Coordinates of C-alpha atoms in Angstrom, one line a residue:
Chain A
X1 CA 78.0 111.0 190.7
X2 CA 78.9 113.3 193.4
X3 CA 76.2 115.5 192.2
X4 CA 73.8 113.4 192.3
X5 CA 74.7 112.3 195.7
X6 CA 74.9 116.1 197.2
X7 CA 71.3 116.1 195.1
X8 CA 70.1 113.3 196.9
X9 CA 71.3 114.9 200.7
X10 CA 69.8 118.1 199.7
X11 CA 66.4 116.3 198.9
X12 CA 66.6 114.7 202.2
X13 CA 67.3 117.5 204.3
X14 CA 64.5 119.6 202.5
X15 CA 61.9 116.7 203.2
X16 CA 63.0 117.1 206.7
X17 CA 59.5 118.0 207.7
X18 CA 57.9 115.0 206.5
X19 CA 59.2 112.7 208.9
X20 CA 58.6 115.4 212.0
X21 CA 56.2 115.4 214.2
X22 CA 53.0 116.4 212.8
X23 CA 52.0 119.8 212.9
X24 CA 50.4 120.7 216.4
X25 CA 51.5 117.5 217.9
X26 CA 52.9 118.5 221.4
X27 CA 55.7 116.5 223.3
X28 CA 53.8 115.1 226.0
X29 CA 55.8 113.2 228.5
X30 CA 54.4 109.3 229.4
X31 CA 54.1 109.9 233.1
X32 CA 54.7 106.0 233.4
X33 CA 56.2 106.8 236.8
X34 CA 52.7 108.4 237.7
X35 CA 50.5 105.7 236.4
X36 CA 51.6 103.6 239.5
X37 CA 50.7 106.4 241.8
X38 CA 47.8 108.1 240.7
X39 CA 44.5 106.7 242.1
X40 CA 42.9 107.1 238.4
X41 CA 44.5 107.4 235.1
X42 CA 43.8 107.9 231.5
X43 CA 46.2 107.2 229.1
X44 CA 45.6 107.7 225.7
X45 CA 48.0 107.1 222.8
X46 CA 46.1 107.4 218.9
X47 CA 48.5 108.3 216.3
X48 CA 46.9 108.6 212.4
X49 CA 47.1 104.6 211.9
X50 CA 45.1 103.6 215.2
X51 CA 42.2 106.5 214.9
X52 CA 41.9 105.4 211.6
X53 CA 41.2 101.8 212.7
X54 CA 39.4 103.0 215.8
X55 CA 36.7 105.0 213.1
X56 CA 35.9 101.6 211.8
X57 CA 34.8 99.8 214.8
X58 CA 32.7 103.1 215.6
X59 CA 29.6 102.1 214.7
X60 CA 27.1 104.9 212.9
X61 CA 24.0 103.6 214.7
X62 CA 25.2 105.3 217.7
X63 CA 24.9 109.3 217.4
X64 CA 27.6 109.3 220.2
X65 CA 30.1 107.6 218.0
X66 CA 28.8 108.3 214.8
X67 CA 29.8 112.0 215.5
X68 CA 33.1 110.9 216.9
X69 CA 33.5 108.9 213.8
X70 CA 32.8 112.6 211.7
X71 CA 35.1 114.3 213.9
X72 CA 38.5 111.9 213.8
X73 CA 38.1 111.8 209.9
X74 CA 40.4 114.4 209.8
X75 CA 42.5 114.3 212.5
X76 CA 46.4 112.7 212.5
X77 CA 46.5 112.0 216.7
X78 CA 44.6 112.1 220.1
X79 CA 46.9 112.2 223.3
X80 CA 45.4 112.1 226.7
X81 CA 46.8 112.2 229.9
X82 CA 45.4 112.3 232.9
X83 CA 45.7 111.5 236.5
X84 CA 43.9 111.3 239.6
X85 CA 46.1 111.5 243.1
X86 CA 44.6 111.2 246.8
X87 CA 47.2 113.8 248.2
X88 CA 47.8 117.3 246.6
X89 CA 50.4 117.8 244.0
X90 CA 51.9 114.4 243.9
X91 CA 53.0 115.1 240.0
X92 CA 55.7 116.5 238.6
X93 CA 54.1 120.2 237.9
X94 CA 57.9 120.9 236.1
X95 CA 56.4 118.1 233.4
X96 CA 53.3 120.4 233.2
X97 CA 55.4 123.4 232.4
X98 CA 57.3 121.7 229.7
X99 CA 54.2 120.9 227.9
X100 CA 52.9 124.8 228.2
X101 CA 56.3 126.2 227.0
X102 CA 55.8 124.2 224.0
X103 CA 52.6 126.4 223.5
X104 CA 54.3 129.4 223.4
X105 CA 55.6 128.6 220.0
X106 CA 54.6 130.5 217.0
X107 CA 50.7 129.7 215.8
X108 CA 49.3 128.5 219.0
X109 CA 46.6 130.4 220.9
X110 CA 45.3 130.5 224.2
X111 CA 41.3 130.7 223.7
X112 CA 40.2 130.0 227.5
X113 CA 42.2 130.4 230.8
X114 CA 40.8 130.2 234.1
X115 CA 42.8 130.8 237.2
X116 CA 40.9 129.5 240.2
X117 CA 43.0 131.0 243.2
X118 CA 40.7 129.7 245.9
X119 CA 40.1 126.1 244.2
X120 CA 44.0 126.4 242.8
X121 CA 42.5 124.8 239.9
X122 CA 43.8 125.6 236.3
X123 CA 42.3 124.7 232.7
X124 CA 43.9 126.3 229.8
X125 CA 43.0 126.0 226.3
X126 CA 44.9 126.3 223.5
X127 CA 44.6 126.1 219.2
X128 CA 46.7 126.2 217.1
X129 CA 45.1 127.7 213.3
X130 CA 46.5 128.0 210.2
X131 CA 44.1 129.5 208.3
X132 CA 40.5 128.8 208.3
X133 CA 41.8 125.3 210.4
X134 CA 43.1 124.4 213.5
X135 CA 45.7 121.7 213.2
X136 CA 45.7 121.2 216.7
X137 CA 44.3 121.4 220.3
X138 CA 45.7 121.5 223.6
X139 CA 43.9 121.5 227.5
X140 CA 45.9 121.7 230.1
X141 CA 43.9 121.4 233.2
X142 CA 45.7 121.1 236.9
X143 CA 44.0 120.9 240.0
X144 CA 45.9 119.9 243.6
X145 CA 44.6 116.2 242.9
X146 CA 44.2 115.7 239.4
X147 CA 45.8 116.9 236.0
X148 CA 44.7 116.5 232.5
X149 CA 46.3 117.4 229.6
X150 CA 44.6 116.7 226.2
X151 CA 46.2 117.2 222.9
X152 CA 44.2 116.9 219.3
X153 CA 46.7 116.6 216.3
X154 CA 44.6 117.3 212.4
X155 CA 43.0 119.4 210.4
X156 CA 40.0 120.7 212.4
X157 CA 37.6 123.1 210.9
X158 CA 36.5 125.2 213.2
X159 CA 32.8 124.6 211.8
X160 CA 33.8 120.8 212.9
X161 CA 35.0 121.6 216.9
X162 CA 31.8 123.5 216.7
X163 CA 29.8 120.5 215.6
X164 CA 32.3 118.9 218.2
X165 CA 31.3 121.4 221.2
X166 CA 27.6 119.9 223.2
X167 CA 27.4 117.1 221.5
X168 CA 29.5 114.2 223.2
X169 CA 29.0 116.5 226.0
X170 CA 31.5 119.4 224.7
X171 CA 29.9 122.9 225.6
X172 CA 29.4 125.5 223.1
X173 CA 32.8 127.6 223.8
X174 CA 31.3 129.9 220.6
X175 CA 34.6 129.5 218.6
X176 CA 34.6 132.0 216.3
X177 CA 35.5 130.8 212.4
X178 CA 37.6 133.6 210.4
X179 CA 35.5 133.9 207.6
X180 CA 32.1 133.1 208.9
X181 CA 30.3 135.2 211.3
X182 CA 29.7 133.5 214.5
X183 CA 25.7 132.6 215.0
X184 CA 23.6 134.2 216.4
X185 CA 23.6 133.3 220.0
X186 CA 23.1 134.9 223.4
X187 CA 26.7 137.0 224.3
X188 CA 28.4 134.8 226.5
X189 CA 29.6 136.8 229.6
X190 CA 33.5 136.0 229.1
X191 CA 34.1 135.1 225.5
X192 CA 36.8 133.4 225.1
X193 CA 39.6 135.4 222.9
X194 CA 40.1 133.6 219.5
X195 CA 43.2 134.9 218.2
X196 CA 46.3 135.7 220.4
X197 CA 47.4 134.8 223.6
X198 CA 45.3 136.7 226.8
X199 CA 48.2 136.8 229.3
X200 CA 46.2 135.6 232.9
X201 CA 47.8 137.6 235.7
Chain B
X1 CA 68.0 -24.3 196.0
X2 CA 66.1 -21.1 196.5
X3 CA 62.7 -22.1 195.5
X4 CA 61.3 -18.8 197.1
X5 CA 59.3 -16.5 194.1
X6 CA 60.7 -13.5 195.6
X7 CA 64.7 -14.3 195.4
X8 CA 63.7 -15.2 191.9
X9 CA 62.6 -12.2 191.2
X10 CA 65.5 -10.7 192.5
X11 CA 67.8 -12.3 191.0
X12 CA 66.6 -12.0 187.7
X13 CA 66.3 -8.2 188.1
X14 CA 69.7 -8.2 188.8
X15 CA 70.5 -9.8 186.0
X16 CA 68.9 -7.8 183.6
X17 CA 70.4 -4.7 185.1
X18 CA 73.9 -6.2 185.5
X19 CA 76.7 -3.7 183.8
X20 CA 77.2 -4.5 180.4
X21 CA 79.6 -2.9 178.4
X22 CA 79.0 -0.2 175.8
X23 CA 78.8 -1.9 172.1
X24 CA 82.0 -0.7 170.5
X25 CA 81.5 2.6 168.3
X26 CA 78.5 3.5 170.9
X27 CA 80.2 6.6 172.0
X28 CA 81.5 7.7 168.2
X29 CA 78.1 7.5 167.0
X30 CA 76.0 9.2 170.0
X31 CA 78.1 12.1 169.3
X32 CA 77.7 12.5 165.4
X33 CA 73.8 12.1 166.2
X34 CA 74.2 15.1 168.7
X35 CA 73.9 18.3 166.7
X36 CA 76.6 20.7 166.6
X37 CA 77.7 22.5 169.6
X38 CA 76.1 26.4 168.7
X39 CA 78.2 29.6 169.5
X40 CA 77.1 31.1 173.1
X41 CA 75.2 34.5 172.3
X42 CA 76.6 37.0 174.4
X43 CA 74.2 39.7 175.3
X44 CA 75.4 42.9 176.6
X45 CA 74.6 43.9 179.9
X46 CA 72.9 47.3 180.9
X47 CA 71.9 47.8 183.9
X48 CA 68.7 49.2 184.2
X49 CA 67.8 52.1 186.4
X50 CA 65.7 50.5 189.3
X51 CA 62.1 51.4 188.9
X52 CA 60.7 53.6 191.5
X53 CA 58.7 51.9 193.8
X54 CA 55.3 53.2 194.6
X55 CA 55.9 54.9 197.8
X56 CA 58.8 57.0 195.7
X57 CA 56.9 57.3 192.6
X58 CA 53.9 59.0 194.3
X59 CA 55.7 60.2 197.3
X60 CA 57.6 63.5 196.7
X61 CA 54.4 65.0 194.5
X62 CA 52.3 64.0 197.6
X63 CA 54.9 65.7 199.9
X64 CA 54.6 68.6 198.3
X65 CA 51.3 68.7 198.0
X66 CA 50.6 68.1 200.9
X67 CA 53.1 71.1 201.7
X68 CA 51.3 73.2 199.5
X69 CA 48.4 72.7 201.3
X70 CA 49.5 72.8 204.8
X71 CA 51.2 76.4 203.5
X72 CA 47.8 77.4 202.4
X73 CA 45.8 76.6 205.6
X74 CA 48.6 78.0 207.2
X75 CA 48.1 80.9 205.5
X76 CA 44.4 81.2 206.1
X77 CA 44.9 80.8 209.4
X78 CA 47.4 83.2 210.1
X79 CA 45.1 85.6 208.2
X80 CA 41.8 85.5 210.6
X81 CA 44.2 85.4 213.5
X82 CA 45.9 88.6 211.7
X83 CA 41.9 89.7 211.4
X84 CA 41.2 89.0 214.8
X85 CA 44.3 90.7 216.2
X86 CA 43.2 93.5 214.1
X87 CA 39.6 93.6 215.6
X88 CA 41.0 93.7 218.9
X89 CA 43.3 96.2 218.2
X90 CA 40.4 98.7 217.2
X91 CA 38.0 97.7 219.1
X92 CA 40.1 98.7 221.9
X93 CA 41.3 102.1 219.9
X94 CA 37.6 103.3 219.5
X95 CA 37.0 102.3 223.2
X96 CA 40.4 104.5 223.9
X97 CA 38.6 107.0 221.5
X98 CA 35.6 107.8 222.9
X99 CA 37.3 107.7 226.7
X100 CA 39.9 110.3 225.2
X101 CA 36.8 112.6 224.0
X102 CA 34.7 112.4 227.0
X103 CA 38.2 113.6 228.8
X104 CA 38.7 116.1 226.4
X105 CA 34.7 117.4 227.0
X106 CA 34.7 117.0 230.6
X107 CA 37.5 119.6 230.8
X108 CA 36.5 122.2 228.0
X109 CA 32.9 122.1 230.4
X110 CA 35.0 122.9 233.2
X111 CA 36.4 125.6 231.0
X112 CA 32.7 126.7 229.5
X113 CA 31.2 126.7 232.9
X114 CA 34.6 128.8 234.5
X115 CA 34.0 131.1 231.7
X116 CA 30.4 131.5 231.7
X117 CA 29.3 131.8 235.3
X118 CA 29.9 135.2 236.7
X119 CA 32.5 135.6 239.5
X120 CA 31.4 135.4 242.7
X121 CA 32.5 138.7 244.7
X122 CA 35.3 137.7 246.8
X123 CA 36.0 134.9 244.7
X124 CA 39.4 135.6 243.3
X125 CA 39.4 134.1 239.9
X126 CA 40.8 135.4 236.5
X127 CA 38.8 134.3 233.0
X128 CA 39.9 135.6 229.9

């Protein structure tokens, strides 16, 4: 009996990941304080169950959605945050700096960082792959006024953020895939780095 | 003398139904002609459960049929508003969708345009 019970713990602690957080989700504070602040905000919450019912109200008439429809197929969450202030830095930049720690972690990579000095502006992003996949997405854009920070949570083939990329108005970063070689396009002047982190001075 | 018809009349009436005695033996022989007292029956009583009236007969199956029903409509109804909750609910996650990946573009252009347009000399900006 005792066995079975020790079995039964043993199960429950190896299952541990199950009930985790998914894979490349990122703890992304609420800002609720913010919301009442802020001139403009975003706020946008999709776990697995509500982008699954959001695909089926995306109609397939529309190329727009039809392609978002395509792309959340395979993805477990969306998170969006982002604010708009009418005096510089009136968020918690502290917050911001939680969420980058957590892209320090093991797996994630920093494909684009720009450091405006004279705009102080800031976009970062980041992927996380394992494999030929990324399982998740991160933007972290800051700007005196306005901050965004954008989190995609699934399995996305890289083939798919391409498909992603100048279509509902994404550019064309020119991800590179692992196996494939990337297309044939005019070199970009900075390419973004695909694999490891590119430290921004 | 009373010579009127009517007192006549009367008096003869009441001498016809003056009280005469019984002939002797009358009683004796107007019971031997009665017949013979018979034995009460005695007949067991039972009561009888009271028959239902209408309203009770019929009343409890149409209770619950009408219960059945109202659970049933009930059900229906609770089911389109479920539907319609539903419909709201993603209607409102695609609109939440689409505004969450025009965010998400809008900054990766801000990224592909930082990245792809050369620095300006003086301009003290780091890309990688």
């Amino acid at each position: 009996m005792n066995a079975r019970i020790g079995f039964v713990i043993a199960a429950l602690i190896l299952s541990g990941p199950a009930w985790a957080a998914p894979k490349g989700q990122l703890q992304i504070p609420e800002f609720a304080a913010l919301a009442e602040k802020a001139n403009e905000s975003v706020t946008v919450t999709l776990d697995a169950n509500l982008l699954g019912m959001a695909a089926r109200f995306l109609s397939n008439a529309d190329p727009e959605q039809a392609k978002a429809k395509k792309l959340v197929s395979s993805l477990t969450g969306i998170y969006v945050r982002n604010y708009s202030f009418d005096s510089d830095y009136a968020y918690p930049r502290g917050d911001i700096e939680g969420v980058r720690r957590q892209l320090n972690a093991p797996g994630w990579s920093r494909i684009v960082g720009v450091v405006s000095k004279k705009e102080n502006s800031n976009v970062e992003v980041f992927i996380l792959v394992d494999g030929e996949k990324a399982q998740g997405l991160a933007i972290i854009a800051s700007e005196p006024r306005e901050f965004t920070i954008v989190n995609i949570v699934g399995n996305i083939a890289l083939e798919q953020l391409n498909d992603l990329e100048g279509n509902i108005g994404v550019p064309d970063l020119e991800l590179e895939t692992p196996k494939k070689p990337p297309p044939a396009k005019p070199a970009a002047q900075a390419k973004p780095a695909a694999s490891g982190k590119t430290p921004v001075p | 003398m009373n010579e009127n018809p009517a007192n006549n009349f009367e008096d003869e009436l009441r001498r016809r139904l003056r009280p005469v005695n019984a002939p002797e033996g009358f009683t004796e022989r107007l019971m031997a002609a009665l017949p013979a007292r018979q034995k009460p029956v005695v007949v067991p009583f039972t009561p009888r459960a009271a028959r239902p009236s209408s309203a009770r007969q019929f009343g409890v199956p149409a209770a619950l049929a009408a219960s059945l029903m109202m659970a049933v409509f009930l059900g229906i109804q609770w089911g389109v508003h479920r539907e319609q909750l539903e419909e709201q609910k993603g209607l409102a996650a695609s609109q939440e969708l689409m505004q969450a990946l025009r965010v998400t573009s809008q900054k990766l252009d801000l990224a592909y345009e930082a990245v792809n347009n050369p620095p300006i000399a003086g301009d003290e900006e780091n890309r990688s």
